[in-house]
Structures are given as structure tokens and as C-alpha cells.
């Protein structure tokens, strides 16, 4: 309950809110969002508040649902429960001080956010990166992508009622975390990229570990398929559920496996090539079914493609420095100007826009989170589906709430 | 609306809207391929033309500069990519923009976020409730104090940017070099105080 009057961004107060922030109508319980949502409901509908503590909302997403029996008439995600105002922090910290934040925006693919930010800074300041560092970035970022997809896989199946797969996924993911720990010093919230390179060089133990991990995971993937992907219960749950046509992808600016599951072969690594990705032979998996199963299949295929990239990169890892000899000191000043740098994260296109006036801290930093646009289409996608399908659809979008709320 | 739509470059596409400024950019330097300044009235029409030509909205960024409040719309394409930045300047006293959420539905959340951070009102947004900040919160966290505001030219018109200006309306002076390109920044003092910490990072 708030003591101040509820102010909406158009300057008016919520139509049904009373002075204490609750609802004037005592038949309606809840905050301003519920009140407003209730206003548009049909009299025979049931309003259901899902989350922010519901396990399948992965963190703290809240969804308001209007139900007709078991069918969803209307849905509205309510965000902000994990909002930390990273964009404000970026304006009061130097680029080097802001780097640790990049491990905490999307904690499942932290290195992609590392990369988006260092990429924008390097582009703006004209900082060069040694070739060995580019390779190390590719290897660690792809390892991180696999660990993100493995966690998604386990957690998604858990949402759908399959308890065992996450045990297998976490078994394999644990090896990845051990490897990434050697390179980054952390197990989850990595911030190991530096302007002009990476924090540590690859040790022989890391190179050896990666070489062993590739055949190991490849030997496990057929078991994943046999155990889960071909399971009839799973397929009935997610096939033809959560259909996202191509025009919906465009209207919402969705990207990543959500776009590729709808037949759009859009991948930032190809569309806006960066680093040394053009040197490797790999495919962009695309499915045309547009449903939750299509997005599932895209992610499973991406694990194999990431292994291909890592295999080529580790075998052709060039000698040299992991930091450019002319890399700036952490206290360097950003030159004036703007730069936009995009990378392909596990959830899609991550973009960082920096505008600088030449001061010590950036003037403005915008963080474009792929999950934000991907989740925005949920309300339209879920309309007319069953309540149980909402869980299948939300999970298939692979949302990471800290990235969406930022 | 499908991504296969034939590619029409934004300078041709937006020509009927008579943009005050339109430039061909160098992606290797800024990450942008095109940039344009539009009036607020022209925004919905531009959004419609872009959607029909297969462009999608990437994000909406607010920006507080000396000349007023600004919103930067980043658009991109799935096929033949190349980023387009559309910039709209508003009067600080009445920062209002027409919503484009009825055209690009993904804009609804971007607009609500920009409203949270900058207090810009988007008329026609279907659900103008706070998105990320709490209900009833007063103030907008990304607005800058008067001393901290930089002129737009100090951010966007830097030496060596090498854009090719394709259109420039008469009297368009927003990107002319400002007399004092570097205003006093209060954030500087704080950054200097924690410089030791940065060196240890």
C-alpha cells in the first residue's frame, strides 16, 4: 500500500485506485495493476494472478490472466520486480567500474553482455583487440551459451513436470562452470572481458579441459534426444503450442531462438558480423513450425553448433597476447561520440548504445535486452490458449527476468 | 510485412515525410547505417512505412540534452540488416510523443520504460502504467540536472564521424558544433574520487 496517489505515466491516477493505493471497490483485491486489469474483464471471467513467486516464472515475473474456464482471454505481464536501474549506474560509473554490472544483467549468458559492453566501448574509443583474445572471447562466450541452453533445457522440462532431466543438464553444466571458472574466476556472474582483451590467458588445463568436454557433451546429446526430445508426453505438451507467426516476430522485434523457431534465419553473428566468427564453419539452426517445440529444437541444435565453433577455435587458437599492449588503463576517458554494438546472446540480439560527451563517465547507456522484446509478445501469443499452455509458452521464450527488468 | 519484402533504403522510404536531417552513416564507427531527425507528427507514418518495408523496432532510448528531451528509435531489418536511428526532439516543458504501439506492438513496453525514466508521455499507448518503476514513484531517474546537460552536437557531431549528409533542412542547426562542447559534469568529481577503485578492477 502506498501513501502517495498512484500516478500513471500519462499523468492521471489509476481509475479504480483509492488514496491508499488499493482499490476503491472492495470487491477487487490487489494493487493498481490488478485494478486496471479488472476494469476490462468480462463479468463471467476469472482473474488469476500468476507470480511473481510462481516457480515457472523463473525469478520474479508476474502475469495477470483473465480466464474463461481454462482458456486465457487476456494476459498482461507485470514487470519491475527485479529492476535495478543498470542504465543509471552506467551514467555514474566509469566503463571499467561498470563492467561487473554486465555479469548481472543476464546471469545465464553473462559473457554475451560483457561482450556487448566492451564492444561498444572499443568501437567508440577505437581500442584494438589481439587475435588471441578474440578467439578466447569466442570460446568462452560459446561455452557460456551452452551452459545457458543446458539450464534452460533442465528448467523448462521441470516446468512441464519432468523432474529428472535437470539432473543430467546440471551434471554437464557443472563441467562448463569449472572450465569457465579457470578463465573468469567466477561460476555465474562473469565479468572477465576487458577493453582491449580478456582478463586471463588460457591455461593448458583450460585448453585440455575444453578439448575433453567437446566429445563428452556430444556423447550425451543423443541420450538427451532419446530420453526427452522424442518423449511423447513432452511433444504433446509443446507441439503446436505458442505459435508465433513471422509478422509477430517483426512487430515485436523478437530475436534469437524465438525468431529462428519461426523460420527467420536471423543471427547477429551473421547479420552484423563481429569478432572472428566469420572464420568458423557453422550453421544457424532454423525451424519453420513457429511453435514451442520449434524453439526447443533450435536451442538443442545450437548446442551442437556452438560445440563446432569451440572445436575449431580451440584447434586454431593463435599464440600471442590476451591483452593488447596498448589497451587503456581502467581510468581511461571515453571520447565523445556514439556507438551501438550488438551481439548474439543465448536469448537473441543484445544491444548496447553508448553516447559520450567526452566526460569520465558515459553520458547515456542504453541496454537492449532480447528477452524484453521476446516476452512482450507473450500477451498476444497466449490469447486463446489453455492456462497450462501459458507455462509451456513462457518457458519456450527462455526468459531471464533480471535481463528484462535490468 | 514479411521479412522478404524488397529492400528500399530509408532515404527513399522516409523522403515523403521530409525529414529535417538524414545521413548515411559508417557502421564500423557508430554501429549505425542511417540516421534521421523527424518531427513528432511524422513518427507514426514513419513507423508504418518501416513496418511495411520489413523493419522491426529494436529499442527506444530517451536522452536528456540541453536542447530538450529526445527519443531515439532504433530500427533494423532481419534481411539485409543495417541500423536506422530516428531521433525526435521534444520541448522539455511538454514532452509528448504519439505512441507507435498500434503499429509496432513491441513499442508498448519500450514507450512505458521511456516514460518511467524520462517522463515522456506517449499519447495513445494502450496501457500507460509504470513498467519498471513502482507505482506512485515521483521523479524520473535519468533526467539530468541543468549543469550536467550536454548539447546534442557534443554527443552526435564529433570530428571524424564521416557521415554523408543526404538531406538537411534549412535552419537545421542541432548538429552544428556547440560553443562550449564540454559542459561541467558533476559526475566527474564522483568518478575521480573512486578512480583508485577503478584501477584495481
mmCIF file of C-alpha atoms in Angstrom, chain B:
data_model
loop_
_atom_site.group_PDB
_atom_site.id
_atom_site.type_symbol
_atom_site.label_atom_id
_atom_site.label_comp_id
_atom_site.label_asym_id
_atom_site.label_seq_id
_atom_site.Cartn_x
_atom_site.Cartn_y
_atom_site.Cartn_z
ATOM 1 C CA UNK B 1 5.253 -7.088 -43.687
ATOM 2 C CA UNK B 2 7.178 -10.288 -44.275
ATOM 3 C CA UNK B 3 10.957 -10.090 -43.966
ATOM 4 C CA UNK B 4 11.324 -10.943 -47.659
ATOM 5 C CA UNK B 5 9.976 -7.543 -48.696
ATOM 6 C CA UNK B 6 12.276 -5.868 -51.210
ATOM 7 C CA UNK B 7 14.779 -3.550 -49.591
ATOM 8 C CA UNK B 8 14.110 0.155 -50.016
ATOM 9 C CA UNK B 9 16.751 2.340 -48.399
ATOM 10 C CA UNK B 10 15.431 4.613 -45.633
ATOM 11 C CA UNK B 11 16.376 7.785 -47.513
ATOM 12 C CA UNK B 12 13.877 6.841 -50.217
ATOM 13 C CA UNK B 13 11.379 5.347 -47.769
ATOM 14 C CA UNK B 14 11.285 8.380 -45.473
ATOM 15 C CA UNK B 15 11.534 11.007 -48.220
ATOM 16 C CA UNK B 16 7.758 11.716 -48.265
ATOM 17 C CA UNK B 17 7.987 12.673 -44.582
ATOM 18 C CA UNK B 18 10.539 15.369 -45.327
ATOM 19 C CA UNK B 19 12.998 14.582 -42.528
ATOM 20 C CA UNK B 20 14.897 17.601 -41.215
ATOM 21 C CA UNK B 21 18.106 15.618 -41.423
ATOM 22 C CA UNK B 22 19.074 12.279 -42.907
ATOM 23 C CA UNK B 23 22.558 10.813 -43.082
ATOM 24 C CA UNK B 24 24.298 7.762 -44.427
ATOM 25 C CA UNK B 25 26.451 6.557 -41.525
ATOM 26 C CA UNK B 26 29.600 4.469 -41.162
ATOM 27 C CA UNK B 27 28.612 1.294 -39.256
ATOM 28 C CA UNK B 28 32.220 0.481 -38.365
ATOM 29 C CA UNK B 29 32.357 3.733 -36.372
ATOM 30 C CA UNK B 30 28.931 4.066 -34.808
ATOM 31 C CA UNK B 31 27.108 0.794 -35.387
ATOM 32 C CA UNK B 32 24.503 2.774 -37.351
ATOM 33 C CA UNK B 33 23.858 2.595 -41.066
ATOM 34 C CA UNK B 34 21.402 5.513 -41.284
ATOM 35 C CA UNK B 35 20.233 8.298 -39.022
ATOM 36 C CA UNK B 36 17.370 10.756 -39.338
ATOM 37 C CA UNK B 37 15.671 13.575 -37.437
ATOM 38 C CA UNK B 38 11.900 13.558 -37.682
ATOM 39 C CA UNK B 39 9.138 15.683 -36.236
ATOM 40 C CA UNK B 40 6.879 14.053 -33.658
ATOM 41 C CA UNK B 41 3.898 14.237 -36.036
ATOM 42 C CA UNK B 42 5.722 12.242 -38.703
ATOM 43 C CA UNK B 43 6.602 9.409 -36.322
ATOM 44 C CA UNK B 44 3.525 7.147 -36.722
ATOM 45 C CA UNK B 45 3.683 7.461 -40.512
ATOM 46 C CA UNK B 46 7.388 6.576 -40.448
ATOM 47 C CA UNK B 47 6.703 3.596 -38.182
ATOM 48 C CA UNK B 48 4.043 2.343 -40.616
ATOM 49 C CA UNK B 49 6.286 2.714 -43.661
ATOM 50 C CA UNK B 50 9.131 0.959 -41.874
ATOM 51 C CA UNK B 51 6.973 -1.961 -40.723
ATOM 52 C CA UNK B 52 5.611 -2.425 -44.232
ATOM 53 C CA UNK B 53 9.190 -2.500 -45.508
ATOM 54 C CA UNK B 54 10.137 -5.260 -43.038
ATOM 55 C CA UNK B 55 11.840 -3.162 -40.367
ATOM 56 C CA UNK B 56 11.468 -4.019 -36.699
ATOM 57 C CA UNK B 57 11.872 -1.804 -33.651
ATOM 58 C CA UNK B 58 14.982 -2.630 -31.636
ATOM 59 C CA UNK B 59 14.578 -0.164 -28.797
ATOM 60 C CA UNK B 60 13.579 3.353 -27.786
ATOM 61 C CA UNK B 61 16.203 5.355 -25.904
ATOM 62 C CA UNK B 62 15.449 8.580 -24.104
ATOM 63 C CA UNK B 63 18.129 11.254 -23.976
ATOM 64 C CA UNK B 64 18.259 14.435 -21.926
ATOM 65 C CA UNK B 65 20.223 17.145 -23.723
ATOM 66 C CA UNK B 66 20.496 20.929 -23.495
ATOM 67 C CA UNK B 67 18.104 21.442 -26.401
ATOM 68 C CA UNK B 68 15.337 19.438 -24.733
ATOM 69 C CA UNK B 69 14.324 15.815 -24.363
ATOM 70 C CA UNK B 70 14.971 13.405 -27.162
ATOM 71 C CA UNK B 71 13.802 9.924 -28.056
ATOM 72 C CA UNK B 72 15.954 7.751 -30.298
ATOM 73 C CA UNK B 73 14.191 4.896 -32.075
ATOM 74 C CA UNK B 74 16.494 2.163 -33.365
ATOM 75 C CA UNK B 75 15.130 0.096 -36.240
ATOM 76 C CA UNK B 76 16.767 -2.835 -38.011
ATOM 77 C CA UNK B 77 15.872 -5.441 -40.589
ATOM 78 C CA UNK B 78 16.092 -9.236 -40.373
ATOM 79 C CA UNK B 79 17.188 -9.470 -44.001
ATOM 80 C CA UNK B 80 19.731 -7.003 -45.375
ATOM 81 C CA UNK B 81 20.377 -5.584 -41.900
ATOM 82 C CA UNK B 82 21.597 -2.066 -41.208
ATOM 83 C CA UNK B 83 20.562 0.012 -38.240
ATOM 84 C CA UNK B 84 18.453 3.153 -38.605
ATOM 85 C CA UNK B 85 18.279 5.701 -35.776
ATOM 86 C CA UNK B 86 15.269 8.008 -35.828
ATOM 87 C CA UNK B 87 15.628 10.955 -33.486
ATOM 88 C CA UNK B 88 12.788 13.123 -32.284
ATOM 89 C CA UNK B 89 13.391 16.211 -30.195
ATOM 90 C CA UNK B 90 10.779 17.467 -27.736
ATOM 91 C CA UNK B 91 10.162 20.566 -25.724
ATOM 92 C CA UNK B 92 11.266 19.938 -22.153
ATOM 93 C CA UNK B 93 8.187 21.668 -20.787
ATOM 94 C CA UNK B 94 5.768 19.339 -22.593
ATOM 95 C CA UNK B 95 7.490 16.126 -23.633
ATOM 96 C CA UNK B 96 4.794 14.349 -25.601
ATOM 97 C CA UNK B 97 5.098 11.883 -28.468
ATOM 98 C CA UNK B 98 2.482 9.914 -30.376
ATOM 99 C CA UNK B 99 2.578 6.215 -29.492
ATOM 100 C CA UNK B 100 3.534 3.767 -32.233
ATOM 101 C CA UNK B 101 2.385 0.741 -30.201
ATOM 102 C CA UNK B 102 -0.607 0.246 -32.519
ATOM 103 C CA UNK B 103 1.868 -0.255 -35.406
ATOM 104 C CA UNK B 104 4.880 -1.924 -33.771
ATOM 105 C CA UNK B 105 3.213 -3.659 -30.810
ATOM 106 C CA UNK B 106 6.626 -4.193 -29.221
ATOM 107 C CA UNK B 107 6.861 -0.422 -28.755
ATOM 108 C CA UNK B 108 4.329 -0.500 -25.901
ATOM 109 C CA UNK B 109 6.885 -1.599 -23.310
ATOM 110 C CA UNK B 110 9.699 0.499 -24.729
ATOM 111 C CA UNK B 111 7.460 3.576 -24.503
ATOM 112 C CA UNK B 112 6.380 2.780 -20.944
ATOM 113 C CA UNK B 113 10.017 2.338 -19.927
ATOM 114 C CA UNK B 114 10.955 5.671 -21.530
ATOM 115 C CA UNK B 115 8.005 7.281 -19.733
ATOM 116 C CA UNK B 116 9.310 5.866 -16.431
ATOM 117 C CA UNK B 117 12.865 7.087 -16.948
ATOM 118 C CA UNK B 118 12.250 10.472 -18.622
ATOM 119 C CA UNK B 119 8.646 11.444 -18.011
ATOM 120 C CA UNK B 120 7.855 11.499 -21.709
ATOM 121 C CA UNK B 121 4.126 10.918 -22.316
ATOM 122 C CA UNK B 122 3.194 8.705 -25.257
ATOM 123 C CA UNK B 123 -0.327 9.561 -26.340
ATOM 124 C CA UNK B 124 -2.257 6.518 -27.447
ATOM 125 C CA UNK B 125 -0.196 3.942 -25.557
ATOM 126 C CA UNK B 126 -2.717 1.196 -24.742
ATOM 127 C CA UNK B 127 -1.514 0.702 -21.169
ATOM 128 C CA UNK B 128 0.307 3.799 -19.901
ATOM 129 C CA UNK B 129 1.109 2.337 -16.474
ATOM 130 C CA UNK B 130 4.618 2.329 -14.989
ATOM 131 C CA UNK B 131 6.573 -0.604 -16.391
ATOM 132 C CA UNK B 132 9.742 -0.945 -14.334
ATOM 133 C CA UNK B 133 9.435 1.665 -11.594
ATOM 134 C CA UNK B 134 6.989 1.378 -8.702
ATOM 135 C CA UNK B 135 3.520 2.832 -8.895
ATOM 136 C CA UNK B 136 3.295 6.237 -7.339
ATOM 137 C CA UNK B 137 7.022 6.958 -7.580
ATOM 138 C CA UNK B 138 7.735 10.617 -8.120
ATOM 139 C CA UNK B 139 10.503 11.816 -10.424
ATOM 140 C CA UNK B 140 12.308 10.329 -13.388
ATOM 141 C CA UNK B 141 15.751 8.871 -12.670
ATOM 142 C CA UNK B 142 17.511 9.544 -15.983
ATOM 143 C CA UNK B 143 16.715 13.253 -16.193
ATOM 144 C CA UNK B 144 19.852 15.314 -15.740
ATOM 145 C CA UNK B 145 20.444 18.474 -13.773
ATOM 146 C CA UNK B 146 20.868 21.643 -15.788
ATOM 147 C CA UNK B 147 24.644 21.788 -15.265
ATOM 148 C CA UNK B 148 25.103 18.207 -16.422
ATOM 149 C CA UNK B 149 23.269 18.585 -19.724
ATOM 150 C CA UNK B 150 25.410 18.394 -22.826
ATOM 151 C CA UNK B 151 24.464 19.935 -26.158
ATOM 152 C CA UNK B 152 23.355 17.377 -28.712
ATOM 153 C CA UNK B 153 26.239 18.225 -31.027
ATOM 154 C CA UNK B 154 28.746 17.267 -28.330
ATOM 155 C CA UNK B 155 27.349 13.721 -28.389
ATOM 156 C CA UNK B 156 26.488 13.177 -32.023
ATOM 157 C CA UNK B 157 28.539 15.582 -34.139
ATOM 158 C CA UNK B 158 32.068 14.629 -33.245
ATOM 159 C CA UNK B 159 35.088 15.154 -35.509
ATOM 160 C CA UNK B 160 35.915 12.327 -37.877
ATOM 161 C CA UNK B 161 32.449 10.829 -37.861
ATOM 162 C CA UNK B 162 32.351 10.998 -41.646
ATOM 163 C CA UNK B 163 28.602 10.708 -42.158
ATOM 164 C CA UNK B 164 27.325 11.534 -45.584
ATOM 165 C CA UNK B 165 24.510 14.002 -45.096
ATOM 166 C CA UNK B 166 21.793 13.231 -47.625
ATOM 167 C CA UNK B 167 19.187 15.758 -46.507
ATOM 168 C CA UNK B 168 19.393 18.759 -44.277
ATOM 169 C CA UNK B 169 16.543 21.200 -43.895
ATOM 170 C CA UNK B 170 17.289 24.880 -43.943
ATOM 171 C CA UNK B 171 17.653 26.152 -40.427
ATOM 172 C CA UNK B 172 18.562 22.733 -39.007
ATOM 173 C CA UNK B 173 21.273 23.641 -36.511
ATOM 174 C CA UNK B 174 21.032 20.821 -33.967
ATOM 175 C CA UNK B 175 24.244 19.173 -35.075
ATOM 176 C CA UNK B 176 26.266 22.368 -35.512
ATOM 177 C CA UNK B 177 29.237 22.407 -33.142
ATOM 178 C CA UNK B 178 28.317 23.985 -29.838
ATOM 179 C CA UNK B 179 30.305 26.921 -28.496
ATOM 180 C CA UNK B 180 31.269 25.102 -25.316
ATOM 181 C CA UNK B 181 31.353 21.456 -26.282
ATOM 182 C CA UNK B 182 32.209 20.283 -22.769
ATOM 183 C CA UNK B 183 29.856 21.363 -20.017
ATOM 184 C CA UNK B 184 30.685 20.922 -16.356
ATOM 185 C CA UNK B 185 29.777 17.391 -15.299
ATOM 186 C CA UNK B 186 29.025 16.730 -11.672
ATOM 187 C CA UNK B 187 29.509 13.015 -12.270
ATOM 188 C CA UNK B 188 33.176 13.715 -12.946
ATOM 189 C CA UNK B 189 34.013 14.549 -9.374
ATOM 190 C CA UNK B 190 32.462 11.331 -8.163
ATOM 191 C CA UNK B 191 34.285 9.272 -10.782
ATOM 192 C CA UNK B 192 37.596 10.876 -9.833
ATOM 193 C CA UNK B 193 37.007 10.057 -6.187
ATOM 194 C CA UNK B 194 36.622 6.381 -6.969
ATOM 195 C CA UNK B 195 39.399 6.229 -9.539
ATOM 196 C CA UNK B 196 41.537 4.169 -7.198
ATOM 197 C CA UNK B 197 38.827 1.543 -7.129
ATOM 198 C CA UNK B 198 38.689 1.542 -10.925
ATOM 199 C CA UNK B 199 42.412 0.887 -11.145
ATOM 200 C CA UNK B 200 42.013 -2.214 -9.063
ATOM 201 C CA UNK B 201 39.239 -3.534 -11.270
#
